[in-house]
Coordinates of C-alpha atoms and ligand atoms in Angstrom, one line a residue:
X17 CA -0.5 0.2 -0.3
X18 CA 0.9 3.5 -0.6
X19 CA 3.2 6.5 2.1
X20 CA 3.1 9.0 0.0
X21 CA 1.9 7.9 -2.8
X22 CA 4.6 5.0 -3.4
X23 CA 3.5 1.1 -3.0
X24 CA 6.0 -0.1 -0.4
X25 CA 5.9 -3.3 1.8
X26 CA 6.6 -3.7 5.1
X27 CA 9.5 -5.6 5.2
X28 CA 12.0 -6.8 2.0
X29 CA 15.4 -7.8 2.3
X30 CA 18.4 -6.1 -0.5
X31 CA 22.3 -6.9 -0.5
X32 CA 21.7 -9.3 2.7
X33 CA 20.5 -7.3 4.5
X34 CA 16.6 -6.5 6.2
X35 CA 14.8 -3.6 5.3
X36 CA 11.5 -2.4 7.6
X37 CA 9.4 1.2 7.9
X38 CA 10.6 1.7 11.7
X39 CA 6.6 1.6 13.3
X40 CA 8.3 3.2 16.5
X41 CA 8.5 6.7 14.2
X42 CA 5.4 6.9 12.3
X43 CA 3.2 8.9 11.8
X44 CA 5.9 11.4 12.8
X45 CA 8.4 10.3 10.3
X46 CA 9.5 8.0 7.8
X47 CA 12.1 5.8 8.3
X48 CA 13.2 3.6 6.2
X49 CA 15.6 0.3 8.9
X50 CA 18.1 -1.6 8.3
X51 CA 18.1 -4.8 10.0
X52 CA 22.1 -6.6 9.4
X53 CA 22.2 -9.5 12.7
X54 CA 20.0 -11.9 14.2
X55 CA 20.5 -9.1 17.5
X56 CA 18.7 -6.7 15.1
X57 CA 16.0 -9.1 14.5
X58 CA 14.9 -9.5 18.4
X59 CA 15.4 -6.2 18.9
X60 CA 13.1 -4.6 16.5
X61 CA 10.7 -7.1 17.5
X62 CA 11.4 -6.4 21.1
X63 CA 10.8 -3.0 20.8
X64 CA 8.4 -3.1 18.3
X65 CA 9.9 -1.5 15.4
X66 CA 7.9 -4.3 13.9
X67 CA 4.5 -5.3 15.4
X68 CA 1.2 -7.1 14.3
X69 CA 1.2 -11.4 14.7
X70 CA 2.1 -11.5 10.5
X71 CA 4.8 -8.8 10.4
X72 CA 6.1 -10.5 13.1
X73 CA 6.7 -13.8 12.2
X74 CA 7.9 -12.8 9.0
X75 CA 10.2 -10.3 10.5
X76 CA 11.8 -14.1 12.8
X77 CA 11.5 -15.4 9.6
X78 CA 14.5 -13.1 8.2
X79 CA 15.8 -13.6 11.1
X80 CA 16.6 -16.5 10.7
X81 CA 18.4 -15.9 7.2
X82 CA 20.5 -13.1 9.3
X83 CA 21.6 -15.8 11.5
X84 CA 22.9 -18.4 9.0
X85 CA 24.6 -15.2 6.9
X86 CA 26.4 -15.1 10.5
X87 CA 26.3 -18.9 10.7
X88 CA 25.3 -21.6 10.4
X89 CA 25.8 -24.2 13.0
X90 CA 23.0 -26.1 14.0
X91 CA 23.2 -25.2 18.1
X92 CA 23.6 -21.6 16.9
X93 CA 20.4 -21.1 14.4
X94 CA 19.0 -23.2 17.4
X95 CA 19.8 -20.2 19.8
X96 CA 18.7 -17.7 16.9
X97 CA 15.2 -19.8 17.3
X98 CA 14.5 -20.0 20.7
X99 CA 15.1 -16.3 21.4
X100 CA 13.1 -14.7 18.3
X101 CA 10.4 -17.2 20.1
X102 CA 11.0 -15.6 22.9
X103 CA 11.1 -12.3 21.5
X104 CA 6.9 -11.4 21.9
X105 CA 5.1 -14.3 23.3
X106 CA 1.8 -13.9 22.4
X107 CA 1.4 -14.3 18.9
X108 CA 1.2 -17.3 17.3
X109 CA 2.6 -16.1 14.0
X110 CA 5.7 -16.2 15.3
X111 CA 6.0 -19.4 16.4
X112 CA 4.4 -20.4 13.6
X113 CA 7.0 -18.6 11.0
X114 CA 10.5 -19.5 13.2
X115 CA 9.2 -23.7 13.2
X116 CA 8.3 -23.1 9.5
X117 CA 11.7 -22.2 9.1
X118 CA 13.6 -24.2 10.9
X119 CA 11.9 -27.2 9.3
X120 CA 12.4 -26.3 5.7
X121 CA 16.6 -26.2 6.5
X122 CA 16.4 -28.8 9.1
X123 CA 19.3 -31.6 6.9
X124 CA 20.0 -29.2 4.4
X125 CA 24.0 -28.9 3.7
X126 CA 26.0 -25.5 4.0
X127 CA 26.2 -24.5 0.8
X128 CA 22.3 -24.3 0.3
X129 CA 20.9 -23.3 3.6
X130 CA 21.1 -19.6 2.9
X131 CA 19.2 -20.0 -0.5
X132 CA 16.9 -22.2 1.1
X133 CA 15.9 -20.6 3.9
X134 CA 16.1 -16.8 2.2
X135 CA 13.4 -18.4 -0.9
X136 CA 11.0 -19.3 2.3
X137 CA 11.4 -16.0 4.1
X138 CA 10.7 -15.1 0.7
X139 CA 7.8 -17.2 0.2
X140 CA 6.0 -16.5 3.5
X141 CA 5.8 -13.0 2.6
X142 CA 4.1 -13.6 -0.5
X143 CA 2.1 -15.9 1.3
X144 CA 0.5 -13.6 4.0
X145 CA 0.4 -11.2 0.7
X146 CA -2.2 -13.3 -0.6
X147 CA -4.0 -14.6 1.8
X148 CA -4.2 -10.9 3.7
X149 CA -5.9 -9.9 -0.2
X150 CA -8.3 -12.6 -0.3
X151 CA -9.1 -11.6 3.6
X152 CA -10.2 -8.5 1.5
X153 CA -12.5 -10.2 -1.3
X154 CA -14.1 -12.5 1.5
X155 CA -14.6 -9.4 4.1
X156 CA -15.8 -7.3 0.8
X157 CA -18.8 -9.3 0.4
X158 CA -19.6 -8.3 4.1
X159 CA -19.2 -4.8 4.0
X160 CA -21.1 -4.4 0.4
X161 CA -24.1 -6.5 2.0
X162 CA -24.2 -3.9 4.9
X163 CA -24.1 -1.3 2.2
X164 CA -27.1 -2.4 -0.1
X165 CA -29.1 -2.7 3.1
X166 CA -28.3 0.7 4.2
X167 CA -28.3 2.6 1.0
X168 CA -25.5 4.8 2.7
X169 CA -22.6 5.9 4.3
X170 CA -21.0 2.2 6.6
X171 CA -19.4 3.0 9.5
X172 CA -16.4 0.4 10.5
X173 CA -15.1 0.2 13.8
X174 CA -11.5 -1.4 14.2
X175 CA -9.0 -1.3 17.8
X176 CA -5.6 -1.1 17.3
X177 CA -3.5 -1.8 13.9
X178 CA -4.6 -4.4 12.0
X179 CA -3.6 -2.6 8.4
X180 CA -1.2 -3.5 5.9
X181 CA 1.6 -2.2 8.5
X182 CA 1.0 -5.0 11.0
X183 CA 1.2 -7.7 8.0
X184 CA 3.1 -7.6 4.2
X185 CA 0.6 -5.6 2.5
X186 CA -3.5 -5.4 2.4
X187 CA -3.7 -5.9 6.6
X188 CA -6.6 -7.9 8.1
X189 CA -8.9 -6.6 9.2
X190 CA -8.0 -3.5 6.7
X191 CA -7.9 -5.7 4.0
X192 CA -12.1 -5.4 3.0
X193 CA -12.2 -1.5 4.0
X194 CA -9.3 -0.9 1.2
X195 CA -11.3 -3.2 -1.0
X196 CA -14.4 -1.9 -0.6
X197 CA -13.0 1.7 -0.6
X198 CA -11.3 0.9 -4.2
X199 CA -14.9 -0.8 -5.7
X200 CA -16.4 2.8 -4.2
X201 CA -18.4 1.4 -1.4
X202 CA -18.9 4.8 1.1
X203 CA -16.9 3.9 4.2
X204 CA -15.8 5.7 7.6
X205 CA -13.6 4.3 9.8
X206 CA -14.0 4.8 13.2
X207 CA -10.3 4.2 14.8
X208 CA -9.5 3.2 18.0
X209 CA -6.3 5.1 19.3
X210 CA -5.5 2.1 21.3
X211 CA -3.5 3.7 24.4
X212 CA -1.0 2.7 26.0
X213 CA 0.7 2.5 22.5
X214 CA -1.4 4.3 19.9
X215 CA -1.1 1.9 17.0
X216 CA -4.9 2.9 16.4
X217 CA -3.9 6.9 15.9
X218 CA -0.4 6.8 15.1
X219 CA -0.7 3.7 12.2
X220 CA -3.7 2.7 11.4
X221 CA -5.1 6.5 10.9
X222 CA -2.0 7.0 9.5
X223 CA -2.5 4.5 6.7
X224 CA -6.2 5.1 5.8
X225 CA -5.2 8.9 5.8
X226 CA -2.0 7.3 2.7
X227 CA -5.3 5.5 1.1
X228 CA -7.6 8.9 1.4
X229 CA -9.8 6.5 3.3
X230 CA -12.1 8.6 5.3
X231 CA -11.9 8.0 9.1
X232 CA -11.7 9.5 12.6
X233 CA -9.9 8.3 15.7
X234 CA -11.7 8.1 19.0
X235 CA -10.9 7.6 22.1
X236 CA -11.0 4.0 23.3
X237 CA -13.9 4.5 25.5
X238 CA -15.8 6.3 23.2
X239 CA -17.0 3.0 20.9
X240 CA -20.0 2.1 23.0
X241 CA -21.9 5.1 23.0
X242 CA -21.2 5.4 19.2
X243 CA -22.7 2.3 19.4
X244 CA -25.7 2.8 21.3
X245 CA -26.6 6.0 18.5
X246 CA -26.3 3.8 15.6
X247 CA -23.5 5.1 14.8
X248 CA -21.3 1.9 14.0
X249 CA -22.5 -0.6 11.4
X250 CA -20.1 -3.1 12.1
X251 CA -16.5 -4.2 13.5
X252 CA -13.7 -6.0 12.2
X253 CA -10.5 -6.2 14.1
X254 CA -7.6 -8.5 14.1
X255 CA -6.1 -11.1 16.4
X256 CA -2.8 -12.6 17.0
X257 CA -3.7 -15.7 17.9
X258 CA -7.4 -16.9 17.9
X259 CA -8.1 -21.1 19.1
X260 CA -9.2 -24.0 17.3
X261 CA -12.8 -23.2 19.2
X262 CA -12.8 -18.9 17.8
X263 CA -12.2 -17.8 20.9
X264 CA -9.9 -14.7 19.9
X265 CA -6.5 -13.0 21.2
X266 CA -6.1 -9.3 20.5
X267 CA -4.7 -5.8 21.6
X268 CA -6.1 -5.0 25.5
X269 CA -9.4 -3.1 25.0
X270 CA -10.9 -5.6 22.1
X271 CA -13.0 -7.8 24.2
X272 CA -14.9 -4.4 25.6
X273 CA -15.2 -3.9 22.4
X274 CA -17.1 -6.8 21.4
X275 CA -19.1 -6.5 24.4
X276 CA -20.4 -3.2 23.4
X277 CA -21.0 -4.7 19.9
X278 CA -23.6 -7.8 21.1
X279 CA -25.1 -5.5 23.4
X280 CA -26.1 -3.0 21.0
X281 CA -26.3 -5.6 18.1
X282 CA -24.0 -5.2 15.8
X283 CA -21.5 -7.5 13.8
X284 CA -18.2 -8.1 15.2
X285 CA -16.0 -9.4 12.9
X286 CA -12.2 -10.8 12.9
X287 CA -10.5 -11.1 10.1
X288 CA -7.2 -13.7 10.0
X289 CA -4.9 -15.4 8.0
X290 CA -4.6 -19.0 8.7
X291 CA -1.0 -18.4 10.3
X292 CA -2.7 -17.0 13.5
X293 CA -4.9 -20.3 14.3
X294 CA -3.7 -21.9 17.4
X295 CA -4.5 -25.7 16.9
X296 CA -2.6 -26.7 19.7
X297 CA -3.8 -25.0 23.1
X298 CA -7.6 -25.8 24.3
X299 CA -8.1 -23.1 26.7
X300 CA -7.7 -19.3 26.3
X301 CA -6.3 -19.6 29.9
X302 CA -3.2 -21.0 28.5
X303 CA -2.4 -18.6 25.8
X304 CA 0.8 -15.8 27.0
X305 CA -0.2 -12.7 27.3
X306 CA 2.5 -10.1 26.9
X307 CA 2.9 -7.8 30.0
X308 CA 5.2 -5.1 28.4
X309 CA 7.1 -2.1 30.4
X310 CA 4.7 0.2 32.2
X311 CA 6.7 3.1 30.9
X312 CA 4.9 2.6 28.0
X313 CA 1.5 4.0 30.3
X314 CA 3.4 6.5 32.3
X315 CA 5.0 8.3 29.5
X316 CA 3.6 9.3 26.2
X317 CA 5.5 10.5 22.6
X318 CA 4.6 13.4 19.9
X319 CA 5.9 16.5 18.5
X320 CA 5.8 19.1 20.1
X321 CA 5.2 23.3 18.7
X322 CA 8.6 23.3 17.2
X323 CA 8.6 19.4 15.4
X324 CA 10.6 17.8 17.6
X325 CA 10.1 14.6 18.8
X326 CA 9.4 14.4 22.9
X327 CA 8.9 12.0 25.5
X328 CA 6.6 13.0 28.4
X329 CA 6.0 11.8 31.6
X330 CA 2.1 12.0 32.5
X331 CA 1.4 9.7 35.9
X332 CA 2.3 10.4 39.3
X333 CA 6.0 9.2 39.3
X334 CA 4.8 7.3 42.4
X335 CA 2.0 5.6 40.8
X336 CA 2.5 1.9 40.0
X337 CA 0.7 1.2 36.7
X338 CA 0.5 -2.5 34.9
X339 CA 0.6 -3.0 31.2
X340 CA -1.0 -6.1 30.1
X341 CA -1.3 -5.9 26.4
X342 CA -3.6 -8.4 25.0
X343 CA -7.0 -10.0 25.8
X344 CA -9.5 -12.7 24.7
X345 CA -12.2 -12.4 23.4
X346 CA -15.0 -15.5 23.6
X347 CA -15.9 -17.6 20.6
X348 CA -19.6 -16.0 21.6
X349 CA -18.9 -12.6 21.1
X350 CA -17.7 -13.0 17.4
X351 CA -20.3 -13.0 14.2
X352 CA -17.8 -14.3 12.1
X353 CA -14.3 -15.1 11.3
X354 CA -13.0 -13.6 8.0
X355 CA -9.9 -15.8 6.6
X356 CA -8.3 -16.3 3.2
X357 CA -10.4 -19.8 2.8
X358 CA -13.3 -18.0 3.8
X359 CA -15.9 -16.3 5.8
X360 CA -17.0 -19.0 9.2
X361 CA -18.5 -19.5 12.1
X362 CA -16.0 -19.0 15.1
X363 CA -16.3 -22.4 16.9
X364 CA -14.7 -26.0 16.0
X365 CA -17.0 -26.7 13.5
X366 CA -16.8 -23.1 12.0
X367 CA -13.1 -23.6 11.6
X368 CA -12.8 -27.3 10.7
X369 CA -14.7 -27.4 7.7
X370 CA -12.6 -24.2 6.2
X371 CA -9.4 -26.0 7.1
X372 CA -9.6 -29.3 8.0
Ligands
LIG407 O1 1.0 -5.2 20.0 P1 0.7 -4.9 18.8 O2 1.3 -3.9 17.9 O3 1.6 -6.1 17.6 O4 -0.7 -5.7 18.5 C1 -1.6 -5.8 16.8 C2 -2.4 -5.8 17.3 O5 -3.3 -6.2 17.9 C3 -3.1 -6.0 15.8 O6 -4.4 -6.8 16.3 C4 -2.9 -8.7 15.6 O7 -1.7 -8.5 15.6 C5 -3.3 -8.7 14.0 S1 -2.3 -7.9 12.9 C6 -3.0 -7.8 11.4

């Protein structure tokens, strides 16, 4: 998708260097950053220069490629794989991508290993882009149906950033939105600010602006009122891990939006590629919920009136804060899962029919 009218993907490989768009600098600065070592990759994932479940997975895949360039000894690669998987615990795409890479290179001899790994990392990216495009076409039908009934602008609420910046291209939650916009269906997006890191305001609104999709940022607690006043036609969010029973783990605050949507009879959809499905964990209580530094709550970053980036403390110095990054929306609150294979019920049966 576009930044300043130029098409980009979120990650690419050039001259043995992984190139990323540094998302900690958006929306105020557009910086393309070089990752040259496995340490750079682990750091980029940990401090969220790259973020969003599919993009974390793709970056980790390239991490294995860089690791091979440093030292293709099996024990070094195994250590790199373990450290990558630990760098952010909740998004299942990370482990999925690392496991896929390690399987692909297992037993491969040293003069072929780099080429095979690089091709696999590229394949993970190409596949994600293709899957996200299909998610868009499948979700488009739902937006079209609402528009055909309403005959007016479709208002869609989204949380966090499940946009193209969170994937390779298109996004998950935003892909149906971009497809609808390209088709000329009038849409308007309510963008949850998404405290504490403001991925909605900083990333979703930014990328929608670049594609000229009408959007309005709202404080995270505004969605309920908008729903009660008939200003939301549907919600679409992404996910970091969806269980085979349809329970959805996503950015903190998603659950409360789903509850409000249920209370107001508003369809609540979750968009995801199959790489985000965890087929193993049966109980959402077993999903590792990332706890990040409470500085992300107590400090805020932005531009001062001279255009300099500044970080400010906004909480009392003595106050304690806890920063849990994800929550669980039980399947019963999810109207449907929009996947690359079609839309299904958020249930064991629904997912089984599509994927097994
Ligand atoms: O902490 P983040 O910014 O990585 O969280 C991202 C989300 O919660 C997204 O909704 C999810 O990863 C899906 S991205 C297509």
